[in-house]
Amino acid sequence: MRRGLVLSVALAALAGCSVPVEQRGDLPEATALAKITPGKSDKAVVTKLIGSPSSVAAFDPNTWYYISDRTKSFAFFKPELLDQQVVAIDFDDKGVVRDIRRRTLADREPIVPNPNATPAPGRKFSFLEQLIGNF
């Protein structure tokens, strides 16, 4: 009797320790994407069918991104990316769909930062000067 109670309490405690999986973003449904026709559909039709984009390209307002990802995080460790999907829709200058591209986690490429840092103007402060400067 006592052993069963201890076992059930231990199982309940372990069930509460599951690692949460977080879903961010909302990927458009395949049926809605199928209704978008390159060369015919415009921005208004796209917005009506699949909603506003998650992001717009920084240097080209005619590229819309719909981004979705799933991550798993445990305590204070860096979250682990489980899945990521991106739908990019390109428009021409008249706002008509030119192309629809789909990318997944397998399509990503690592980016290596340039090791040559650009120096900032000014002088470097010592630790003590930085500490006193905060007061």
mmCIF file of N, CA and C in Angstrom:
data_model
loop_
_atom_site.group_PDB
_atom_site.id
_atom_site.type_symbol
_atom_site.label_atom_id
_atom_site.label_comp_id
_atom_site.label_asym_id
_atom_site.label_seq_id
_atom_site.Cartn_x
_atom_site.Cartn_y
_atom_site.Cartn_z
ATOM 1 N N MET A 1 0.839 -1.189 0.000
ATOM 2 C CA MET A 1 0.000 0.000 0.000
ATOM 3 C C MET A 1 0.880 1.248 0.000
ATOM 4 N N ARG A 2 1.825 1.260 0.938
ATOM 5 C CA ARG A 2 2.697 2.421 1.059
ATOM 6 C C ARG A 2 3.603 2.540 -0.166
ATOM 7 N N ARG A 3 4.076 1.400 -0.660
ATOM 8 C CA ARG A 3 4.948 1.381 -1.821
ATOM 9 C C ARG A 3 4.205 1.912 -3.055
ATOM 10 N N GLY A 4 2.934 1.560 -3.198
ATOM 11 C CA GLY A 4 2.117 2.034 -4.320
ATOM 12 C C GLY A 4 1.908 3.540 -4.269
ATOM 13 N N LEU A 5 1.720 4.067 -3.063
ATOM 14 C CA LEU A 5 1.541 5.508 -2.904
ATOM 15 C C LEU A 5 2.814 6.253 -3.272
ATOM 16 N N VAL A 6 3.967 5.754 -2.827
ATOM 17 C CA VAL A 6 5.252 6.379 -3.140
ATOM 18 C C VAL A 6 5.501 6.319 -4.648
ATOM 19 N N LEU A 7 5.194 5.176 -5.252
ATOM 20 C CA LEU A 7 5.390 5.017 -6.687
ATOM 21 C C LEU A 7 4.500 5.973 -7.480
ATOM 22 N N SER A 8 3.250 6.114 -7.099
ATOM 23 C CA SER A 8 2.350 7.016 -7.826
ATOM 24 C C SER A 8 2.761 8.476 -7.665
ATOM 25 N N VAL A 9 3.243 8.867 -6.480
ATOM 26 C CA VAL A 9 3.724 10.235 -6.263
ATOM 27 C C VAL A 9 4.971 10.483 -7.109
ATOM 28 N N ALA A 10 5.876 9.502 -7.178
ATOM 29 C CA ALA A 10 7.091 9.644 -7.983
ATOM 30 C C ALA A 10 6.754 9.758 -9.468
ATOM 31 N N LEU A 11 5.819 8.969 -9.947
ATOM 32 C CA LEU A 11 5.409 9.050 -11.354
ATOM 33 C C LEU A 11 4.750 10.392 -11.669
ATOM 34 N N ALA A 12 3.945 10.884 -10.761
ATOM 35 C CA ALA A 12 3.311 12.194 -10.962
ATOM 36 C C ALA A 12 4.357 13.300 -11.008
ATOM 37 N N ALA A 13 5.383 13.191 -10.161
ATOM 38 C CA ALA A 13 6.446 14.201 -10.153
ATOM 39 C C ALA A 13 7.244 14.143 -11.448
ATOM 40 N N LEU A 14 7.540 12.943 -11.936
ATOM 41 C CA LEU A 14 8.269 12.812 -13.197
ATOM 42 C C LEU A 14 7.449 13.313 -14.378
ATOM 43 N N ALA A 15 6.154 13.117 -14.351
ATOM 44 C CA ALA A 15 5.298 13.600 -15.443
ATOM 45 C C ALA A 15 5.314 15.120 -15.514
ATOM 46 N N GLY A 16 5.485 15.776 -14.373
ATOM 47 C CA GLY A 16 5.548 17.231 -14.338
ATOM 48 C C GLY A 16 6.871 17.785 -14.828
ATOM 49 N N CYS A 17 7.854 16.931 -15.031
ATOM 50 C CA CYS A 17 9.181 17.362 -15.453
ATOM 51 C C CYS A 17 9.390 17.219 -16.956
ATOM 52 N N SER A 18 8.344 17.123 -17.713
ATOM 53 C CA SER A 18 8.511 16.972 -19.164
ATOM 54 C C SER A 18 9.077 18.262 -19.756
ATOM 55 N N VAL A 19 9.852 18.107 -20.814
ATOM 56 C CA VAL A 19 10.483 19.247 -21.464
ATOM 57 C C VAL A 19 9.457 19.910 -22.387
ATOM 58 N N PRO A 20 9.176 21.200 -22.179
ATOM 59 C CA PRO A 20 8.165 21.858 -23.012
ATOM 60 C C PRO A 20 8.669 22.124 -24.436
ATOM 61 N N VAL A 21 7.786 21.922 -25.398
ATOM 62 C CA VAL A 21 8.072 22.231 -26.790
ATOM 63 C C VAL A 21 7.231 23.452 -27.147
ATOM 64 N N GLU A 22 7.904 24.500 -27.621
ATOM 65 C CA GLU A 22 7.217 25.752 -27.948
ATOM 66 C C GLU A 22 7.072 25.908 -29.451
ATOM 67 N N GLN A 23 5.888 26.305 -29.865
ATOM 68 C CA GLN A 23 5.597 26.579 -31.273
ATOM 69 C C GLN A 23 5.498 28.088 -31.448
ATOM 70 N N ARG A 24 6.289 28.623 -32.373
ATOM 71 C CA ARG A 24 6.236 30.059 -32.658
ATOM 72 C C ARG A 24 5.914 30.240 -34.126
ATOM 73 N N GLY A 25 5.130 31.235 -34.416
ATOM 74 C CA GLY A 25 4.769 31.515 -35.794
ATOM 75 C C GLY A 25 3.604 30.645 -36.235
ATOM 76 N N ASP A 26 3.066 30.992 -37.352
ATOM 77 C CA ASP A 26 1.919 30.277 -37.890
ATOM 78 C C ASP A 26 2.135 30.079 -39.376
ATOM 79 N N LEU A 27 2.414 28.855 -39.776
ATOM 80 C CA LEU A 27 2.667 28.549 -41.176
ATOM 81 C C LEU A 27 1.337 28.445 -41.918
ATOM 82 N N PRO A 28 1.234 29.052 -43.108
ATOM 83 C CA PRO A 28 -0.008 28.956 -43.872
ATOM 84 C C PRO A 28 -0.327 27.512 -44.247
ATOM 85 N N GLU A 29 -1.596 27.199 -44.285
ATOM 86 C CA GLU A 29 -2.023 25.849 -44.665
ATOM 87 C C GLU A 29 -1.762 25.616 -46.148
ATOM 88 N N ALA A 30 -1.487 24.365 -46.500
ATOM 89 C CA ALA A 30 -1.174 24.003 -47.880
ATOM 90 C C ALA A 30 -2.348 24.279 -48.814
ATOM 91 N N THR A 31 -3.565 24.104 -48.313
ATOM 92 C CA THR A 31 -4.742 24.358 -49.166
ATOM 93 C C THR A 31 -4.855 25.842 -49.512
ATOM 94 N N ALA A 32 -4.534 26.707 -48.554
ATOM 95 C CA ALA A 32 -4.587 28.150 -48.817
ATOM 96 C C ALA A 32 -3.460 28.567 -49.754
ATOM 97 N N LEU A 33 -2.276 27.987 -49.570
ATOM 98 C CA LEU A 33 -1.152 28.316 -50.451
ATOM 99 C C LEU A 33 -1.427 27.870 -51.892
ATOM 100 N N ALA A 34 -2.145 26.768 -52.039
ATOM 101 C CA ALA A 34 -2.455 26.254 -53.375
ATOM 102 C C ALA A 34 -3.369 27.208 -54.150
ATOM 103 N N LYS A 35 -4.114 28.043 -53.443
ATOM 104 C CA LYS A 35 -5.018 28.996 -54.098
ATOM 105 C C LYS A 35 -4.290 30.229 -54.617
ATOM 106 N N ILE A 36 -3.025 30.410 -54.209
ATOM 107 C CA ILE A 36 -2.237 31.553 -54.673
ATOM 108 C C ILE A 36 -1.574 31.179 -55.990
ATOM 109 N N THR A 37 -1.866 31.950 -57.029
ATOM 110 C CA THR A 37 -1.348 31.660 -58.364
ATOM 111 C C THR A 37 -0.337 32.719 -58.781
ATOM 112 N N PRO A 38 0.931 32.302 -59.000
ATOM 113 C CA PRO A 38 1.920 33.266 -59.495
ATOM 114 C C PRO A 38 1.474 33.853 -60.841
ATOM 115 N N GLY A 39 1.635 35.166 -60.966
ATOM 116 C CA GLY A 39 1.226 35.857 -62.185
ATOM 117 C C GLY A 39 -0.202 36.367 -62.147
ATOM 118 N N LYS A 40 -1.006 35.908 -61.185
ATOM 119 C CA LYS A 40 -2.404 36.333 -61.096
ATOM 120 C C LYS A 40 -2.766 36.940 -59.752
ATOM 121 N N SER A 41 -2.376 36.282 -58.659
ATOM 122 C CA SER A 41 -2.736 36.752 -57.320
ATOM 123 C C SER A 41 -1.900 37.974 -56.936
ATOM 124 N N ASP A 42 -2.531 38.904 -56.223
ATOM 125 C CA ASP A 42 -1.800 40.087 -55.764
ATOM 126 C C ASP A 42 -1.713 40.091 -54.238
ATOM 127 N N LYS A 43 -1.128 41.159 -53.678
ATOM 128 C CA LYS A 43 -0.917 41.244 -52.235
ATOM 129 C C LYS A 43 -2.226 41.180 -51.447
ATOM 130 N N ALA A 44 -3.274 41.790 -51.967
ATOM 131 C CA ALA A 44 -4.560 41.768 -51.276
ATOM 132 C C ALA A 44 -5.113 40.345 -51.186
ATOM 133 N N VAL A 45 -4.989 39.593 -52.260
ATOM 134 C CA VAL A 45 -5.470 38.209 -52.282
ATOM 135 C C VAL A 45 -4.654 37.347 -51.322
ATOM 136 N N VAL A 46 -3.341 37.534 -51.331
ATOM 137 C CA VAL A 46 -2.460 36.774 -50.435
ATOM 138 C C VAL A 46 -2.811 37.073 -48.982
ATOM 139 N N THR A 47 -2.997 38.333 -48.651
ATOM 140 C CA THR A 47 -3.339 38.712 -47.279
ATOM 141 C C THR A 47 -4.688 38.111 -46.878
ATOM 142 N N LYS A 48 -5.636 38.099 -47.794
ATOM 143 C CA LYS A 48 -6.953 37.537 -47.500
ATOM 144 C C LYS A 48 -6.875 36.029 -47.282
ATOM 145 N N LEU A 49 -6.052 35.338 -48.075
ATOM 146 C CA LEU A 49 -5.967 33.880 -47.981
ATOM 147 C C LEU A 49 -5.139 33.383 -46.799
ATOM 148 N N ILE A 50 -3.974 33.999 -46.568
ATOM 149 C CA ILE A 50 -3.083 33.461 -45.529
ATOM 150 C C ILE A 50 -2.694 34.472 -44.452
ATOM 151 N N GLY A 51 -3.172 35.696 -44.546
ATOM 152 C CA GLY A 51 -2.911 36.684 -43.505
ATOM 153 C C GLY A 51 -1.652 37.490 -43.748
ATOM 154 N N SER A 52 -1.350 38.337 -42.797
ATOM 155 C CA SER A 52 -0.162 39.193 -42.882
ATOM 156 C C SER A 52 1.097 38.359 -42.697
ATOM 157 N N PRO A 53 2.199 38.785 -43.294
ATOM 158 C CA PRO A 53 3.443 38.018 -43.163
ATOM 159 C C PRO A 53 4.059 38.152 -41.772
ATOM 160 N N SER A 54 4.871 37.160 -41.411
ATOM 161 C CA SER A 54 5.630 37.222 -40.161
ATOM 162 C C SER A 54 6.680 38.314 -40.252
ATOM 163 N N SER A 55 7.230 38.491 -41.460
ATOM 164 C CA SER A 55 8.302 39.451 -41.670
ATOM 165 C C SER A 55 8.322 39.873 -43.131
ATOM 166 N N VAL A 56 8.847 41.064 -43.376
ATOM 167 C CA VAL A 56 9.051 41.568 -44.735
ATOM 168 C C VAL A 56 10.547 41.771 -44.901
ATOM 169 N N ALA A 57 11.077 41.414 -46.070
ATOM 170 C CA ALA A 57 12.519 41.526 -46.300
ATOM 171 C C ALA A 57 12.994 42.948 -46.034
ATOM 172 N N ALA A 58 14.157 43.066 -45.416
ATOM 173 C CA ALA A 58 14.686 44.367 -45.011
ATOM 174 C C ALA A 58 14.958 45.289 -46.196
ATOM 175 N N PHE A 59 15.481 44.767 -47.275
ATOM 176 C CA PHE A 59 15.853 45.607 -48.400
ATOM 177 C C PHE A 59 14.937 45.450 -49.603
ATOM 178 N N ASP A 60 13.871 44.656 -49.469
ATOM 179 C CA ASP A 60 12.936 44.448 -50.572
ATOM 180 C C ASP A 60 11.534 44.256 -50.004
ATOM 181 N N PRO A 61 10.717 45.307 -49.982
ATOM 182 C CA PRO A 61 9.370 45.167 -49.422
ATOM 183 C C PRO A 61 8.464 44.259 -50.246
ATOM 184 N N ASN A 62 8.952 43.785 -51.378
ATOM 185 C CA ASN A 62 8.163 42.891 -52.222
ATOM 186 C C ASN A 62 8.446 41.418 -51.939
ATOM 187 N N THR A 63 9.097 41.121 -50.830
ATOM 188 C CA THR A 63 9.308 39.734 -50.405
ATOM 189 C C THR A 63 8.738 39.582 -49.001
ATOM 190 N N TRP A 64 7.746 38.707 -48.891
ATOM 191 C CA TRP A 64 7.099 38.452 -47.611
ATOM 192 C C TRP A 64 7.511 37.082 -47.106
ATOM 193 N N TYR A 65 7.723 36.973 -45.775
ATOM 194 C CA TYR A 65 8.100 35.706 -45.160
ATOM 195 C C TYR A 65 7.046 35.283 -44.142
ATOM 196 N N TYR A 66 6.686 34.013 -44.191
ATOM 197 C CA TYR A 66 5.815 33.382 -43.202
ATOM 198 C C TYR A 66 6.683 32.333 -42.509
ATOM 199 N N ILE A 67 6.978 32.547 -41.222
ATOM 200 C CA ILE A 67 7.975 31.753 -40.513
ATOM 201 C C ILE A 67 7.331 31.003 -39.349
ATOM 202 N N SER A 68 7.705 29.742 -39.212
ATOM 203 C CA SER A 68 7.224 28.920 -38.112
ATOM 204 C C SER A 68 8.385 28.086 -37.590
ATOM 205 N N ASP A 69 8.502 27.982 -36.262
ATOM 206 C CA ASP A 69 9.523 27.100 -35.712
ATOM 207 C C ASP A 69 9.062 26.473 -34.409
ATOM 208 N N ARG A 70 9.658 25.320 -34.102
ATOM 209 C CA ARG A 70 9.397 24.602 -32.857
ATOM 210 C C ARG A 70 10.723 24.442 -32.139
ATOM 211 N N THR A 71 10.738 24.817 -30.859
ATOM 212 C CA THR A 71 11.947 24.690 -30.053
ATOM 213 C C THR A 71 11.648 23.925 -28.770
ATOM 214 N N LYS A 72 12.698 23.318 -28.243
ATOM 215 C CA LYS A 72 12.603 22.606 -26.973
ATOM 216 C C LYS A 72 13.644 23.222 -26.054
ATOM 217 N N SER A 73 13.218 23.616 -24.862
ATOM 218 C CA SER A 73 14.173 24.203 -23.928
ATOM 219 C C SER A 73 14.068 23.516 -22.574
ATOM 220 N N PHE A 74 15.205 23.377 -21.938
ATOM 221 C CA PHE A 74 15.260 22.757 -20.625
ATOM 222 C C PHE A 74 16.025 23.675 -19.690
ATOM 223 N N ALA A 75 15.352 24.123 -18.668
ATOM 224 C CA ALA A 75 15.916 24.992 -17.636
ATOM 225 C C ALA A 75 16.594 26.211 -18.257
ATOM 226 N N PHE A 76 17.865 26.422 -17.949
ATOM 227 C CA PHE A 76 18.574 27.609 -18.422
ATOM 228 C C PHE A 76 19.462 27.325 -19.623
ATOM 229 N N PHE A 77 19.375 26.121 -20.200
ATOM 230 C CA PHE A 77 20.199 25.782 -21.345
ATOM 231 C C PHE A 77 19.674 26.440 -22.621
ATOM 232 N N LYS A 78 20.541 26.538 -23.609
ATOM 233 C CA LYS A 78 20.168 27.119 -24.896
ATOM 234 C C LYS A 78 19.059 26.284 -25.535
ATOM 235 N N PRO A 79 17.985 26.908 -26.026
ATOM 236 C CA PRO A 79 16.907 26.144 -26.647
ATOM 237 C C PRO A 79 17.395 25.378 -27.880
ATOM 238 N N GLU A 80 16.822 24.197 -28.087
ATOM 239 C CA GLU A 80 17.169 23.360 -29.231
ATOM 240 C C GLU A 80 16.099 23.537 -30.309
ATOM 241 N N LEU A 81 16.526 23.866 -31.523
ATOM 242 C CA LEU A 81 15.605 24.053 -32.638
ATOM 243 C C LEU A 81 15.228 22.684 -33.196
ATOM 244 N N LEU A 82 13.942 22.335 -33.116
ATOM 245 C CA LEU A 82 13.469 21.039 -33.588
ATOM 246 C C LEU A 82 13.041 21.084 -35.051
ATOM 247 N N ASP A 83 12.360 22.153 -35.432
ATOM 248 C CA ASP A 83 11.832 22.265 -36.788
ATOM 249 C C ASP A 83 11.652 23.735 -37.134
ATOM 250 N N GLN A 84 11.917 24.076 -38.372
ATOM 251 C CA GLN A 84 11.683 25.441 -38.842
ATOM 252 C C GLN A 84 11.233 25.376 -40.295
ATOM 253 N N GLN A 85 10.210 26.123 -40.606
ATOM 254 C CA GLN A 85 9.707 26.191 -41.969
ATOM 255 C C GLN A 85 9.466 27.650 -42.330
ATOM 256 N N VAL A 86 9.828 27.991 -43.562
ATOM 257 C CA VAL A 86 9.662 29.358 -44.049
ATOM 258 C C VAL A 86 9.017 29.290 -45.418
ATOM 259 N N VAL A 87 7.990 30.103 -45.602
ATOM 260 C CA VAL A 87 7.385 30.288 -46.921
ATOM 261 C C VAL A 87 7.682 31.726 -47.323
ATOM 262 N N ALA A 88 8.383 31.892 -48.446
ATOM 263 C CA ALA A 88 8.709 33.227 -48.957
ATOM 264 C C ALA A 88 7.897 33.473 -50.210
ATOM 265 N N ILE A 89 7.224 34.599 -50.241
ATOM 266 C CA ILE A 89 6.423 34.969 -51.412
ATOM 267 C C ILE A 89 7.015 36.236 -52.001
ATOM 268 N N ASP A 90 7.410 36.162 -53.260
ATOM 269 C CA ASP A 90 7.990 37.300 -53.971
ATOM 270 C C ASP A 90 6.928 37.936 -54.850
ATOM 271 N N PHE A 91 6.878 39.266 -54.818
ATOM 272 C CA PHE A 91 5.950 40.034 -55.649
ATOM 273 C C PHE A 91 6.740 40.859 -56.646
ATOM 274 N N ASP A 92 6.110 41.180 -57.784
ATOM 275 C CA ASP A 92 6.759 42.086 -58.739
ATOM 276 C C ASP A 92 6.446 43.522 -58.346
ATOM 277 N N ASP A 93 6.856 44.486 -59.165
ATOM 278 C CA ASP A 93 6.659 45.900 -58.839
ATOM 279 C C ASP A 93 5.189 46.304 -58.804
ATOM 280 N N LYS A 94 4.334 45.530 -59.439
ATOM 281 C CA LYS A 94 2.894 45.832 -59.445
ATOM 282 C C LYS A 94 2.148 45.146 -58.305
ATOM 283 N N GLY A 95 2.862 44.383 -57.476
ATOM 284 C CA GLY A 95 2.233 43.713 -56.346
ATOM 285 C C GLY A 95 1.624 42.370 -56.682
ATOM 286 N N VAL A 96 1.997 41.787 -57.818
ATOM 287 C CA VAL A 96 1.482 40.489 -58.238
ATOM 288 C C VAL A 96 2.516 39.425 -57.866
ATOM 289 N N VAL A 97 2.043 38.261 -57.401
ATOM 290 C CA VAL A 97 2.936 37.191 -56.977
ATOM 291 C C VAL A 97 3.802 36.733 -58.136
ATOM 292 N N ARG A 98 5.110 36.720 -57.889
ATOM 293 C CA ARG A 98 6.065 36.263 -58.898
ATOM 294 C C ARG A 98 6.512 34.831 -58.616
ATOM 295 N N ASP A 99 6.715 34.504 -57.303
ATOM 296 C CA ASP A 99 7.224 33.184 -56.949
ATOM 297 C C ASP A 99 6.867 32.855 -55.501
ATOM 298 N N ILE A 100 6.711 31.563 -55.215
ATOM 299 C CA ILE A 100 6.490 31.069 -53.853
ATOM 300 C C ILE A 100 7.584 30.051 -53.568
ATOM 301 N N ARG A 101 8.344 30.300 -52.498
ATOM 302 C CA ARG A 101 9.454 29.405 -52.138
ATOM 303 C C ARG A 101 9.210 28.833 -50.752
ATOM 304 N N ARG A 102 9.548 27.560 -50.579
ATOM 305 C CA ARG A 102 9.429 26.897 -49.280
ATOM 306 C C ARG A 102 10.802 26.434 -48.833
ATOM 307 N N ARG A 103 11.130 26.696 -47.574
ATOM 308 C CA ARG A 103 12.402 26.278 -47.008
ATOM 309 C C ARG A 103 12.148 25.572 -45.683
ATOM 310 N N THR A 104 12.985 24.582 -45.380
ATOM 311 C CA THR A 104 12.867 23.847 -44.124
ATOM 312 C C THR A 104 14.191 23.939 -43.371
ATOM 313 N N LEU A 105 14.246 23.268 -42.252
ATOM 314 C CA LEU A 105 15.447 23.252 -41.428
ATOM 315 C C LEU A 105 16.630 22.666 -42.194
ATOM 316 N N ALA A 106 16.365 21.728 -43.094
ATOM 317 C CA ALA A 106 17.433 21.107 -43.873
ATOM 318 C C ALA A 106 18.072 22.073 -44.865
ATOM 319 N N ASP A 107 17.385 23.143 -45.232
ATOM 320 C CA ASP A 107 17.887 24.103 -46.213
ATOM 321 C C ASP A 107 18.771 25.187 -45.616
ATOM 322 N N ARG A 108 18.836 25.263 -44.308
ATOM 323 C CA ARG A 108 19.593 26.361 -43.705
ATOM 324 C C ARG A 108 21.093 26.153 -43.883
ATOM 325 N N GLU A 109 21.807 27.263 -43.898
ATOM 326 C CA GLU A 109 23.256 27.252 -44.051
ATOM 327 C C GLU A 109 23.872 28.029 -42.900
ATOM 328 N N PRO A 110 24.964 27.530 -42.353
ATOM 329 C CA PRO A 110 25.596 28.241 -41.228
ATOM 330 C C PRO A 110 26.224 29.556 -41.690
ATOM 331 N N ILE A 111 26.151 30.542 -40.835
ATOM 332 C CA ILE A 111 26.755 31.839 -41.112
ATOM 333 C C ILE A 111 27.916 32.023 -40.142
ATOM 334 N N VAL A 112 29.074 32.263 -40.694
ATOM 335 C CA VAL A 112 30.264 32.465 -39.872
ATOM 336 C C VAL A 112 30.557 33.965 -39.843
ATOM 337 N N PRO A 113 30.546 34.564 -38.652
ATOM 338 C CA PRO A 113 30.838 35.998 -38.569
ATOM 339 C C PRO A 113 32.272 36.298 -39.016
ATOM 340 N N ASN A 114 32.461 37.471 -39.557
ATOM 341 C CA ASN A 114 33.783 37.903 -39.982
ATOM 342 C C ASN A 114 34.637 38.149 -38.744
ATOM 343 N N PRO A 115 35.806 37.514 -38.659
ATOM 344 C CA PRO A 115 36.625 37.696 -37.450
ATOM 345 C C PRO A 115 37.267 39.076 -37.357
ATOM 346 N N ASN A 116 37.305 39.823 -38.447
ATOM 347 C CA ASN A 116 37.889 41.161 -38.428
ATOM 348 C C ASN A 116 36.858 42.141 -37.891
ATOM 349 N N ALA A 117 37.031 42.551 -36.660
ATOM 350 C CA ALA A 117 36.084 43.463 -36.031
ATOM 351 C C ALA A 117 36.377 44.894 -36.450
ATOM 352 N N THR A 118 35.330 45.661 -36.600
ATOM 353 C CA THR A 118 35.484 47.078 -36.907
ATOM 354 C C THR A 118 35.717 47.822 -35.604
ATOM 355 N N PRO A 119 36.829 48.522 -35.465
ATOM 356 C CA PRO A 119 37.098 49.217 -34.207
ATOM 357 C C PRO A 119 36.140 50.403 -34.026
ATOM 358 N N ALA A 120 35.718 50.581 -32.809
ATOM 359 C CA ALA A 120 34.852 51.712 -32.486
ATOM 360 C C ALA A 120 35.731 52.914 -32.139
ATOM 361 N N PRO A 121 35.291 54.117 -32.512
ATOM 362 C CA PRO A 121 36.096 55.291 -32.169
ATOM 363 C C PRO A 121 36.076 55.542 -30.657
ATOM 364 N N GLY A 122 37.108 56.194 -30.182
ATOM 365 C CA GLY A 122 37.192 56.497 -28.755
ATOM 366 C C GLY A 122 38.279 55.676 -28.097
ATOM 367 N N ARG A 123 38.405 55.831 -26.791
ATOM 368 C CA ARG A 123 39.463 55.104 -26.099
ATOM 369 C C ARG A 123 38.861 53.966 -25.289
ATOM 370 N N LYS A 124 39.709 53.013 -24.931
ATOM 371 C CA LYS A 124 39.266 51.887 -24.124
ATOM 372 C C LYS A 124 39.401 52.247 -22.654
ATOM 373 N N PHE A 125 38.384 51.874 -21.878
ATOM 374 C CA PHE A 125 38.394 52.149 -20.449
ATOM 375 C C PHE A 125 38.836 50.906 -19.701
ATOM 376 N N SER A 126 39.551 51.107 -18.600
ATOM 377 C CA SER A 126 39.945 49.985 -17.753
ATOM 378 C C SER A 126 38.717 49.517 -16.970
ATOM 379 N N PHE A 127 38.841 48.380 -16.301
ATOM 380 C CA PHE A 127 37.761 47.859 -15.505
ATOM 381 C C PHE A 127 37.345 48.830 -14.415
ATOM 382 N N LEU A 128 38.345 49.424 -13.755
ATOM 383 C CA LEU A 128 38.082 50.371 -12.673
ATOM 384 C C LEU A 128 37.368 51.613 -13.191
ATOM 385 N N GLU A 129 37.798 52.139 -14.350
ATOM 386 C CA GLU A 129 37.156 53.311 -14.946
ATOM 387 C C GLU A 129 35.713 52.999 -15.338
ATOM 388 N N GLN A 130 35.465 51.798 -15.832
ATOM 389 C CA GLN A 130 34.098 51.418 -16.187
ATOM 390 C C GLN A 130 33.231 51.307 -14.940
ATOM 391 N N LEU A 131 33.791 50.751 -13.880
ATOM 392 C CA LEU A 131 33.056 50.600 -12.631
ATOM 393 C C LEU A 131 32.712 51.946 -12.020
ATOM 394 N N ILE A 132 33.691 52.858 -11.962
ATOM 395 C CA ILE A 132 33.460 54.190 -11.400
ATOM 396 C C ILE A 132 32.542 55.010 -12.308
ATOM 397 N N GLY A 133 32.656 54.805 -13.613
ATOM 398 C CA GLY A 133 31.820 55.546 -14.567
ATOM 399 C C GLY A 133 30.330 55.249 -14.433
ATOM 400 N N ASN A 134 29.979 54.121 -13.835
ATOM 401 C CA ASN A 134 28.567 53.763 -13.640
ATOM 402 C C ASN A 134 27.928 54.551 -12.491
ATOM 403 N N PHE A 135 28.753 55.213 -11.674
ATOM 404 C CA PHE A 135 28.198 56.000 -10.566
ATOM 405 C C PHE A 135 28.056 57.369 -11.009
#
